[in-house]
XYZ file of C-alpha atoms in Angstrom:
690
model
C 6.761 29.804 112.768
C 9.820 31.011 112.054
C 10.043 34.714 110.458
C 12.223 35.109 107.244
C 12.488 38.778 107.191
C 13.444 41.213 109.780
C 13.993 38.599 112.586
C 16.430 38.700 115.432
C 17.347 35.195 116.991
C 20.094 34.367 119.885
C 20.264 30.789 119.407
C 22.927 28.989 121.599
C 25.037 31.940 122.314
C 25.077 32.902 118.449
C 23.485 35.872 117.441
C 21.388 35.566 114.544
C 19.630 38.113 112.323
C 17.939 37.724 108.603
C 17.363 40.461 106.103
C 16.363 40.503 102.452
C 18.627 39.507 100.081
C 20.742 42.842 99.204
C 24.296 43.019 98.850
C 26.630 43.357 101.669
C 29.786 45.525 101.444
C 31.997 43.507 104.022
C 35.136 41.535 102.372
C 34.686 37.806 101.996
C 35.598 36.006 104.970
C 35.283 32.491 103.560
C 34.875 30.994 100.435
C 35.144 27.354 99.428
C 36.749 27.633 96.105
C 37.960 30.918 94.111
C 35.797 32.277 91.335
C 36.194 30.466 88.115
C 34.532 30.535 84.876
C 31.623 28.098 83.874
C 32.624 24.684 83.068
C 29.225 22.473 84.033
C 26.156 23.019 85.738
C 23.776 21.512 87.651
C 19.917 22.405 88.522
C 18.412 22.837 92.329
C 15.706 19.998 92.558
C 14.598 18.452 95.802
C 17.838 17.606 97.265
C 20.022 20.494 99.039
C 23.266 20.993 98.144
C 26.068 21.531 101.272
C 29.250 22.557 102.037
C 31.244 21.755 105.312
C 33.454 24.671 106.757
C 35.281 25.935 109.386
C 36.074 29.165 111.028
C 39.090 29.872 112.724
C 38.129 33.334 114.231
C 34.789 34.734 116.014
C 33.086 36.363 113.103
C 30.236 38.308 112.547
C 28.669 37.025 109.054
C 26.735 39.370 107.092
C 25.827 37.662 103.830
C 26.052 34.241 102.361
C 26.284 33.623 98.708
C 26.481 31.393 95.922
C 28.782 31.451 93.045
C 27.781 31.223 89.210
C 24.158 31.132 89.863
C 22.285 31.259 86.748
C 18.540 31.148 86.097
C 16.823 28.066 84.373
C 13.401 27.846 82.851
C 11.079 30.901 84.301
C 13.740 31.174 87.659
C 14.882 34.399 87.190
C 13.248 36.268 90.264
C 12.617 33.369 92.380
C 14.367 32.720 95.607
C 16.603 29.952 96.963
C 17.307 29.836 100.534
C 20.892 29.505 102.304
C 21.276 28.570 105.570
C 24.148 27.822 108.032
C 24.325 25.016 110.641
C 26.695 24.006 113.408
C 28.270 20.735 113.018
C 30.335 18.838 115.619
C 33.236 17.533 113.133
C 34.589 17.994 109.432
C 32.698 15.271 108.600
C 29.343 15.423 110.237
C 26.163 16.052 108.138
C 23.503 18.929 109.320
C 20.461 18.083 111.255
C 18.222 19.514 108.341
C 15.389 16.868 109.102
C 14.597 18.585 112.262
C 16.714 21.801 111.896
C 18.769 21.123 114.778
C 21.988 23.625 115.074
C 20.395 25.771 112.638
C 21.766 29.117 113.097
C 20.565 31.364 110.301
C 18.479 31.709 107.035
C 18.588 34.289 104.206
C 16.993 34.171 100.983
C 19.094 34.581 97.510
C 17.267 35.969 94.520
C 18.362 33.872 91.442
C 19.478 36.627 88.770
C 18.744 37.130 85.215
C 21.946 35.988 84.057
C 24.851 34.246 85.680
C 26.178 35.769 88.591
C 27.884 35.842 91.836
C 24.649 36.772 94.494
C 24.108 36.699 98.036
C 21.689 37.428 100.710
C 22.092 39.449 103.566
C 22.374 38.264 107.316
C 23.606 38.920 110.663
C 25.330 35.923 112.736
C 28.067 36.012 115.263
C 29.906 32.548 115.099
C 32.721 31.322 117.146
C 35.835 29.069 115.609
C 34.389 25.804 115.030
C 32.513 23.567 111.960
C 29.701 24.942 110.071
C 28.048 23.583 107.056
C 26.163 25.934 104.087
C 22.968 24.520 102.958
C 21.451 25.923 100.028
C 18.106 24.695 98.474
C 14.298 25.165 97.758
C 11.294 24.270 99.497
C 11.978 25.975 102.793
C 12.595 28.838 104.723
C 10.265 31.135 102.249
C 12.121 30.155 99.458
C 10.096 30.626 96.219
C 12.051 28.511 93.661
C 10.761 25.608 91.944
C 12.265 22.418 90.806
C 14.604 23.556 88.021
C 14.362 27.265 88.474
C 17.973 27.817 89.593
C 21.402 26.298 88.331
C 24.627 26.710 89.387
C 27.916 26.519 87.505
C 30.912 24.143 88.176
C 33.968 26.773 88.159
C 36.791 24.110 88.679
C 38.842 25.530 91.090
C 40.858 24.470 94.077
C 39.195 23.707 97.192
C 40.124 26.276 99.917
C 41.718 24.251 103.061
C 39.403 25.119 105.389
C 36.622 23.663 103.285
C 35.782 19.995 103.955
C 36.034 18.029 100.980
C 33.688 18.884 98.157
C 30.040 19.941 98.011
C 27.390 17.154 98.286
C 23.577 16.768 98.211
C 21.432 16.042 101.154
C 18.279 14.465 101.103
C 16.013 16.551 103.206
C 13.619 13.686 104.015
C 16.335 11.240 104.918
C 19.330 12.967 105.826
C 21.500 10.829 103.372
C 24.456 12.564 101.840
C 25.840 11.939 98.106
C 29.168 13.335 97.159
C 28.842 15.643 93.755
C 31.562 15.186 91.490
C 31.602 18.773 90.586
C 33.335 22.145 92.063
C 30.408 24.481 93.462
C 31.130 27.721 95.027
C 29.998 29.750 98.087
C 31.358 32.168 99.697
C 30.699 34.267 103.217
C 30.856 37.926 103.761
C 31.653 39.530 107.245
C 33.882 41.022 109.768
C 36.301 39.146 112.182
C 35.891 40.073 115.833
C 38.438 39.748 118.907
C 37.726 36.663 120.733
C 35.051 36.475 123.253
C 36.021 36.206 127.108
C 35.299 32.909 128.360
C 32.335 32.649 131.247
C 34.152 32.913 134.462
C 32.132 30.216 135.643
C 32.760 27.885 132.847
C 34.454 24.811 133.306
C 35.949 23.650 129.807
C 39.002 21.149 128.939
C 39.666 20.581 125.456
C 42.494 18.524 124.091
C 42.010 20.555 120.671
C 40.070 23.702 119.233
C 36.539 22.873 117.862
C 37.775 23.777 114.504
C 40.577 20.872 114.533
C 40.758 19.122 111.134
C 40.502 15.654 110.621
C 43.464 13.275 109.283
C 40.547 10.953 107.797
C 42.387 8.169 109.878
C 40.801 6.704 113.148
C 41.761 3.877 115.708
C 38.979 1.829 117.230
C 37.949 2.061 120.736
C 36.883 -1.685 121.750
C 37.851 -4.381 124.080
C 41.259 -4.365 123.446
C 42.075 -0.683 123.429
C 41.151 2.355 125.322
C 41.813 6.262 124.587
C 42.028 9.170 126.636
C 43.714 12.335 128.228
C 44.999 13.934 131.467
C 43.544 17.097 132.866
C 44.035 19.250 135.924
C 40.873 20.781 138.299
C 42.368 23.728 139.922
C 39.673 24.544 141.962
C 36.280 22.607 142.934
C 34.353 22.137 139.863
C 31.015 20.033 138.758
C 31.130 18.122 135.423
C 28.233 17.904 133.524
C 29.697 15.931 130.088
C 32.728 14.910 128.517
C 32.871 14.213 124.482
C 34.737 13.010 122.110
C 35.055 12.482 118.219
C 33.800 9.246 117.186
C 32.077 7.272 114.106
C 31.041 3.999 112.689
C 30.110 2.951 116.575
C 27.358 0.197 118.061
C 26.756 -0.270 121.442
C 27.681 1.724 124.645
C 31.038 2.588 125.675
C 32.055 3.893 128.961
C 33.579 7.108 130.113
C 35.455 7.200 133.332
C 37.192 9.984 135.287
C 40.091 8.486 137.351
C 42.109 10.302 139.971
C 45.942 10.620 139.174
C 48.474 11.256 141.924
C 50.296 13.598 139.710
C 50.416 15.764 136.293
C 52.826 13.302 134.812
C 51.373 10.089 136.365
C 49.548 7.644 134.319
C 45.994 5.572 135.883
C 46.943 2.697 138.135
C 46.700 -0.395 136.210
C 42.968 -2.072 135.578
C 44.267 -5.032 137.461
C 45.698 -2.934 140.578
C 43.530 -3.560 143.952
C 42.926 0.226 144.200
C 42.114 1.021 140.552
C 38.766 1.139 141.318
C 38.775 3.213 144.280
C 40.583 5.651 141.792
C 37.521 5.984 139.582
C 35.688 9.116 140.402
C 33.193 9.406 137.982
C 31.750 6.898 135.552
C 28.982 6.343 132.766
C 27.680 4.855 130.020
C 27.541 6.392 126.348
C 25.636 5.387 123.547
C 27.563 5.570 120.119
C 26.168 5.343 116.377
C 27.663 5.354 112.926
C 27.690 9.089 111.782
C 30.648 11.549 112.828
C 29.721 13.547 115.491
C 30.636 14.306 118.938
C 29.445 11.884 121.034
C 28.549 12.886 124.880
C 28.763 11.140 128.345
C 26.758 12.512 130.916
C 28.245 12.981 134.425
C 25.524 14.702 135.990
C 26.945 17.596 137.912
C 29.989 15.370 139.200
C 31.743 17.102 142.093
C 35.751 16.974 141.301
C 38.187 18.659 143.820
C 41.281 20.567 142.703
C 43.574 17.609 141.641
C 45.287 15.824 138.227
C 42.882 13.106 136.583
C 42.172 11.189 133.443
C 39.567 11.314 130.777
C 39.051 7.516 129.095
C 36.634 5.906 126.750
C 36.686 2.143 126.535
C 34.672 -0.886 126.324
C 34.155 -4.280 128.367
C 34.301 -2.897 131.476
C 31.861 -1.394 134.228
C 28.832 -2.491 131.764
C 29.912 -1.277 128.605
C 29.852 -3.451 125.213
C 30.374 -1.405 122.093
C 32.931 -0.159 120.051
C 33.451 3.131 117.752
C 36.537 4.836 115.620
C 37.920 7.562 117.208
C 39.008 10.050 115.018
C 42.425 11.307 115.018
C 43.476 15.331 114.257
C 45.543 16.890 111.904
C 45.980 20.322 113.710
C 44.673 23.320 116.356
C 45.759 20.356 119.028
C 46.221 21.905 122.501
C 46.860 18.826 124.253
C 49.217 16.528 122.272
C 49.194 13.054 122.962
C 47.250 10.948 124.809
C 46.395 7.935 126.945
C 46.131 4.369 125.634
C 44.952 1.476 127.526
C 45.685 -2.061 126.119
C 43.981 -5.264 127.303
C 47.465 -7.413 126.411
C 48.973 -5.727 129.726
C 46.337 -4.096 131.345
C 48.662 -1.081 131.898
C 48.240 2.740 130.348
C 50.578 4.130 128.250
C 51.416 7.974 127.172
C 51.600 8.115 123.267
C 52.626 10.883 121.335
C 51.773 9.432 117.969
C 48.188 10.651 117.376
C 46.094 13.175 118.621
C 42.320 12.876 119.566
C 39.397 15.515 120.424
C 38.473 15.089 124.310
C 35.994 17.745 125.683
C 34.864 18.054 129.404
C 32.147 20.551 130.282
C 31.022 21.612 133.555
C 30.812 24.729 135.841
C 33.022 26.221 138.324
C 30.737 27.209 141.119
C 31.076 30.763 143.212
C 30.144 28.798 146.571
C 32.338 26.108 147.558
C 31.776 23.888 150.380
C 34.032 21.473 152.004
C 33.970 18.835 153.032
C 31.509 17.361 150.437
C 30.048 14.934 150.787
C 30.430 14.347 154.566
C 30.630 10.887 156.123
C 31.011 10.642 159.887
C 32.093 7.312 159.928
C 30.229 4.880 162.592
C 29.270 5.910 165.921
C 28.044 3.831 168.894
C 24.244 4.847 169.391
C 24.018 7.922 171.291
C 27.614 9.043 170.677
C 28.247 12.192 168.886
C 30.860 13.523 166.521
C 30.944 17.262 164.840
C 32.353 18.286 161.370
C 33.012 21.765 160.629
C 31.767 23.127 157.250
C 33.852 25.874 155.415
C 31.735 27.670 152.999
C 34.172 30.048 150.281
C 33.106 32.523 147.717
C 35.299 31.585 144.609
C 33.819 34.604 142.532
C 36.510 37.031 141.412
C 34.333 39.942 141.071
C 31.061 39.812 143.103
C 30.119 39.075 146.767
C 27.735 36.347 147.489
C 25.099 36.088 150.180
C 24.344 33.121 151.949
C 20.570 33.152 152.509
C 19.539 30.242 153.872
C 21.005 26.869 155.360
C 18.575 23.870 155.736
C 19.127 20.678 157.750
C 15.891 18.352 158.714
C 16.543 15.230 159.222
C 16.784 12.854 162.460
C 19.967 12.021 163.951
C 21.716 15.425 162.417
C 21.829 18.868 163.545
C 23.059 22.214 162.810
C 25.696 23.771 165.429
C 24.969 27.026 167.419
C 27.592 28.472 165.361
C 25.348 28.609 162.081
C 25.028 32.441 162.931
C 28.462 32.928 161.841
C 27.566 31.967 158.522
C 23.620 32.196 157.641
C 22.450 35.677 155.767
C 26.206 36.613 155.680
C 27.828 38.139 152.691
C 30.970 36.922 151.457
C 33.744 38.918 149.143
C 35.733 37.351 146.852
C 37.917 34.763 148.475
C 36.232 35.016 151.904
C 34.837 31.919 153.789
C 32.842 31.321 156.839
C 32.481 28.110 159.180
C 29.660 26.518 160.784
C 29.218 22.808 162.348
C 27.041 20.179 161.685
C 26.416 17.096 164.255
C 25.570 13.795 163.785
C 24.351 11.518 166.761
C 22.739 8.395 165.765
C 19.453 7.425 167.985
C 19.166 3.613 166.256
C 21.711 1.120 164.447
C 22.041 1.401 160.812
C 22.805 3.714 158.281
C 21.643 7.120 158.206
C 21.541 10.003 155.773
C 20.442 13.609 155.321
C 20.623 16.743 152.588
C 22.590 19.683 153.882
C 21.160 22.644 151.796
C 22.819 26.015 151.646
C 20.923 28.650 149.518
C 22.795 31.808 147.970
C 22.438 34.271 145.802
C 25.352 33.243 143.423
C 26.206 30.224 141.422
C 24.673 27.742 141.768
C 21.747 28.866 144.100
C 21.631 25.889 145.981
C 24.405 23.618 147.139
C 23.617 20.399 148.642
C 26.000 18.240 150.839
C 25.069 14.609 151.361
C 25.575 13.539 154.884
C 25.621 9.800 155.981
C 26.551 8.010 159.345
C 26.178 4.661 160.693
C 24.934 4.251 163.879
C 26.714 1.004 165.560
C 24.202 -0.935 167.917
C 24.895 -3.805 169.943
C 22.723 -7.127 169.509
C 23.432 -9.067 172.385
C 22.280 -12.908 172.228
C 23.006 -16.024 174.266
C 24.720 -18.842 172.375
C 22.270 -21.165 174.047
C 18.251 -20.730 174.136
C 17.745 -23.013 177.225
C 20.086 -24.337 179.902
C 18.484 -27.444 181.588
C 20.063 -28.652 185.003
C 18.169 -31.608 185.112
C 18.140 -33.001 188.745
C 20.154 -31.922 191.655
C 20.389 -33.031 195.051
C 18.959 -30.121 197.537
C 22.007 -31.024 199.637
C 24.373 -30.909 197.048
C 25.268 -27.244 197.497
C 23.977 -26.329 194.032
C 24.900 -27.061 190.706
C 26.772 -24.304 188.304
C 26.599 -24.225 184.489
C 27.989 -21.421 182.483
C 26.031 -19.383 179.418
C 28.003 -17.594 176.595
C 27.082 -14.089 175.667
C 27.489 -12.943 172.391
C 27.376 -9.287 170.823
C 26.408 -9.720 167.456
C 26.026 -5.998 166.674
C 28.157 -3.335 165.264
C 28.686 -1.399 168.312
C 29.454 -1.848 172.032
C 27.168 -2.855 174.697
C 27.817 -0.698 177.845
C 26.385 -0.945 181.115
C 25.298 -4.583 181.133
C 22.690 -5.599 183.461
C 21.730 -9.172 183.841
C 18.383 -10.141 185.545
C 16.931 -13.024 186.464
C 13.143 -13.569 187.000
C 11.527 -16.755 188.388
C 12.455 -19.134 191.098
C 15.279 -17.628 193.414
C 16.863 -21.460 193.237
C 18.736 -19.817 190.165
C 21.432 -17.255 190.514
C 24.452 -15.515 188.921
C 27.405 -16.917 190.665
C 30.348 -15.670 188.708
C 31.765 -15.608 184.707
C 34.181 -12.814 182.982
C 31.253 -10.811 181.766
C 32.077 -6.770 182.667
C 30.096 -4.244 182.475
C 30.516 -3.679 178.834
C 30.853 -6.170 175.713
C 32.831 -5.304 172.425
C 31.171 -5.522 169.317
C 31.965 -8.968 167.837
C 32.960 -10.248 171.329
C 31.754 -13.075 173.884
C 31.707 -13.761 177.698
C 30.780 -16.137 179.992
C 27.939 -16.086 182.884
C 28.120 -18.748 185.601
C 24.652 -19.757 186.669
C 23.879 -21.722 189.909
C 20.692 -23.850 190.515
C 20.472 -24.456 194.227
C 16.934 -26.153 194.964
C 15.625 -25.999 198.542
C 12.789 -28.403 197.805
C 11.636 -30.808 195.211
C 10.090 -30.480 192.285
C 10.648 -28.853 188.731
C 11.950 -24.994 188.803
C 12.127 -22.427 185.729
C 13.644 -18.789 185.705
C 14.392 -16.547 182.959
C 17.921 -14.678 182.258
C 17.454 -11.084 180.693
C 20.688 -9.169 179.884
C 20.104 -5.529 178.980
C 22.300 -2.532 177.848
C 22.477 1.081 178.012
C 20.631 1.937 174.479
C 17.498 -0.296 175.438
C 17.907 -3.076 172.833
C 16.159 -6.111 172.671
C 17.631 -7.802 175.650
C 19.125 -11.170 175.220
C 17.183 -13.887 177.120
C 18.032 -17.352 178.356
C 15.512 -19.566 179.824
C 16.538 -21.995 182.572
C 14.988 -25.168 184.085
C 15.947 -27.784 186.564
C 14.727 -29.926 189.244
C 14.741 -30.498 193.193
C 15.333 -33.795 194.598
C 15.857 -34.403 198.218
C 18.453 -36.972 199.393
C 17.623 -40.073 201.109
C 18.788 -43.271 202.869
C 17.708 -46.384 200.857
C 17.617 -49.873 202.947
C 17.746 -52.766 201.526
C 15.650 -55.140 201.761
C 12.945 -53.193 202.991
C 12.227 -55.130 205.917
C 13.465 -57.812 207.774
C 11.176 -60.880 208.396
C 12.854 -63.881 210.340
C 10.083 -65.843 210.269
C 9.557 -68.854 212.851
C 12.314 -69.126 215.185
C 12.383 -71.819 217.941
C 12.336 -70.412 221.138
C 15.979 -70.003 222.725
C 17.710 -70.488 219.138
C 18.621 -67.714 216.926
C 18.548 -66.390 213.502
C 20.797 -63.741 211.945
C 20.071 -61.188 208.881
C 21.870 -58.403 207.614
C 20.304 -55.038 206.272
C 22.496 -52.413 204.245
C 22.062 -48.873 204.573
C 23.380 -46.679 201.420
C 23.217 -42.806 201.060
C 21.612 -41.421 197.846
C 22.372 -37.633 197.469
C 24.747 -35.052 196.617
C 27.189 -34.687 199.398
C 28.237 -36.740 202.560
C 26.203 -38.660 205.095
C 27.392 -38.769 208.461
C 25.575 -41.426 210.433
C 24.447 -40.014 213.810
C 22.581 -42.909 215.242
C 22.149 -46.603 213.957
C 20.360 -49.220 215.986
C 17.386 -50.865 217.685
C 13.940 -48.771 218.182
C 12.184 -48.776 221.187
C 10.316 -51.837 221.958
C 12.584 -54.276 219.782
C 12.769 -57.219 222.336
C 14.456 -60.450 221.153
C 16.559 -58.701 218.640
C 20.010 -57.509 218.733
C 22.832 -56.084 216.776
C 25.600 -58.626 216.427
C 27.954 -56.257 214.072
C 27.490 -53.310 212.400
C 29.652 -50.814 209.864
C 27.048 -48.367 210.377
C 28.381 -47.144 213.581
C 27.770 -43.218 214.540
C 30.063 -40.662 212.887
C 30.363 -43.302 209.621
C 30.689 -41.142 206.576
C 29.047 -42.010 203.675
C 29.662 -40.466 200.346
C 26.980 -40.683 197.659
C 26.021 -44.242 196.757
C 27.783 -45.886 199.709
C 26.526 -48.278 201.940
C 27.098 -49.809 205.413
C 25.533 -52.971 206.941
C 24.248 -54.006 210.494
C 23.788 -57.715 211.009
C 20.738 -57.909 213.274
C 20.274 -61.291 215.317
C 16.848 -62.635 216.882
C 16.683 -65.071 219.828
C 13.059 -65.500 220.989
C 12.631 -66.184 224.549
C 9.064 -67.146 224.255
C 6.465 -68.197 221.950
C 4.601 -65.317 220.443
C 5.205 -62.525 217.761
C 7.968 -60.171 218.057
C 8.069 -56.448 216.646
C 10.727 -54.392 216.251
C 12.426 -51.579 214.350
C 15.949 -50.783 213.021
C 16.244 -46.971 213.280
C 19.115 -44.760 211.038
C 19.588 -41.609 211.674
C 21.951 -39.206 209.700
C 20.201 -36.063 210.458
C 17.142 -34.185 208.529
C 16.167 -35.326 205.985
C 18.206 -38.475 206.107
C 16.362 -40.442 208.737
C 14.647 -44.005 208.009
C 13.721 -47.017 209.778
C 13.321 -50.730 208.936
C 10.528 -52.778 210.790
C 11.480 -56.157 211.926
C 9.420 -59.219 212.447
C 9.363 -62.737 213.737
C 7.366 -65.363 215.876
C 9.023 -67.363 218.438
C 7.759 -71.311 218.318
C 8.171 -73.755 220.771
C 10.349 -76.978 220.180
C 7.297 -79.619 219.599
C 5.412 -77.057 217.303
C 8.620 -76.555 215.188
C 9.168 -79.976 214.927
C 5.588 -81.586 214.096
C 5.752 -78.745 211.544
C 8.973 -79.700 210.002
C 7.451 -83.582 209.980
C 4.665 -82.733 208.435
C 6.682 -81.407 205.463
């Protein structure tokens, strides 16, 4: 509960003291109108009476008064309240519903007859815009409706008063301009300007007491407005504001890096425009005349030149608002304009606007911040030196603690150079941070430096990427099909690819399974760069028959999942194929002959050399008439030679025999011979029977 009398408050940097209603001996430092004779009057009802005004100098206010106040009905001796509120712009309405930005109140006693009366208070205000609010029903005022009335004096308004007095509904906040001229006055003493806090970062295009021209230009999809500013030392931006009204939706607020003090931002269609945007946020806007703030939440800016711009139809913003133009107290004349018709920026001197940036100039500055170690192969390491500087011009700062607890990042042994050190003004120290990725992918950590300065905790975001190979074979399986055991093997190539982000080093191919598979060559070395491929030649040399399998695994130094290739094939022995499979001469008359041919073909993967081709032991009655299968004959795969075998029986009876072919193990084959010698009479009888 607010205490009305003899209460001391410190509110938002403004010293406020309230006293009973007694006269102040101090001079008048502001009056919205000069004293004048009573003409017409208005009674105090449920609405408040308000006058906006500005102060040009830091001022200690000691009294707040009402001119031509008179009693009505039984009002003499009752009290009205008088209050001062802070407002953003000349046309802003004080927030009386929740008493936001209420700075001070006092009570004014209604006199027995018309008089200029005041209530004492103690309030220090800085240059800017304020509102005097008077009325009943709050802050301990005892007057009832109609108890007090105030006379219209008809004098000219003071240039530091904004328009005329208006009424304000305390329930709805609705303003109604009054048609009469009421007088309010303030007593006090002007003070020397307050020293700006050494750690405060503030840029303003105009002083806070700047007057509105009552003109405005829209910020929308087609036109953006902004200003340029400079950062002389590392600073953290908390918020940016501008004077607007009749807004809807959201505008964006962007901070854009410039090349120099006279340079303009890059055109928005330039490929590097987005890289120049260092800060971006969205800002809701509304109808009332106010300073609308965009929150940047501790945005770090390095020394350099920048632009602040407000706009729409970009970065997710979809809204519009009127930007108020200024008549005086301009500090940065002109401003930036962006036009959608060209996408270019212009510097205009035709109108001035209110732009404000607020933040902090920290005592302790750590550079670089943030730190990106880039991409390193897993297992490799990099080191970054961290420079810690005390920018406080008056005080020493102690580094209390340095913390870094995250995998893949570590503090260097030189941390002793900084931790628990006292840095004088302008002094610095350096320690190192290391990054060694233990796995592939992105890694991050937070380096925290605690100090007894401002800020008490400095956080530096550390990032890095571990580059890790990913070995894969282009094929999952290689099938050699059937391979002749005498062919000297079959060789096929497998493609090995590194689809990862890091180089694969110390490649180690390993075969598991049948020894018939081996690596016989290729162009794969001991390393394979990311995105590269190489060939491995694999030989299949079966020594026997039947299906065989093996698995080829390729490992590398970092122990990633090895590339795997499944191998299969079958061995097949060569052979000699005889056609027909036997020679049957049938019945042959003794003393006559019959001749049959046999074809010997080589089926294999090399060249067969005939070592022996003839009749086997016990092949009586048979002879070789002619032969292309002579010893030394070479047969390539699929080639054949021919032998002509003659049978001449010397007597009746059965004649077994054998053709023998030998081309070396395992190319050995035999062909059975069969015949029967018959007498001439028997042969003739059989022939006649047929």
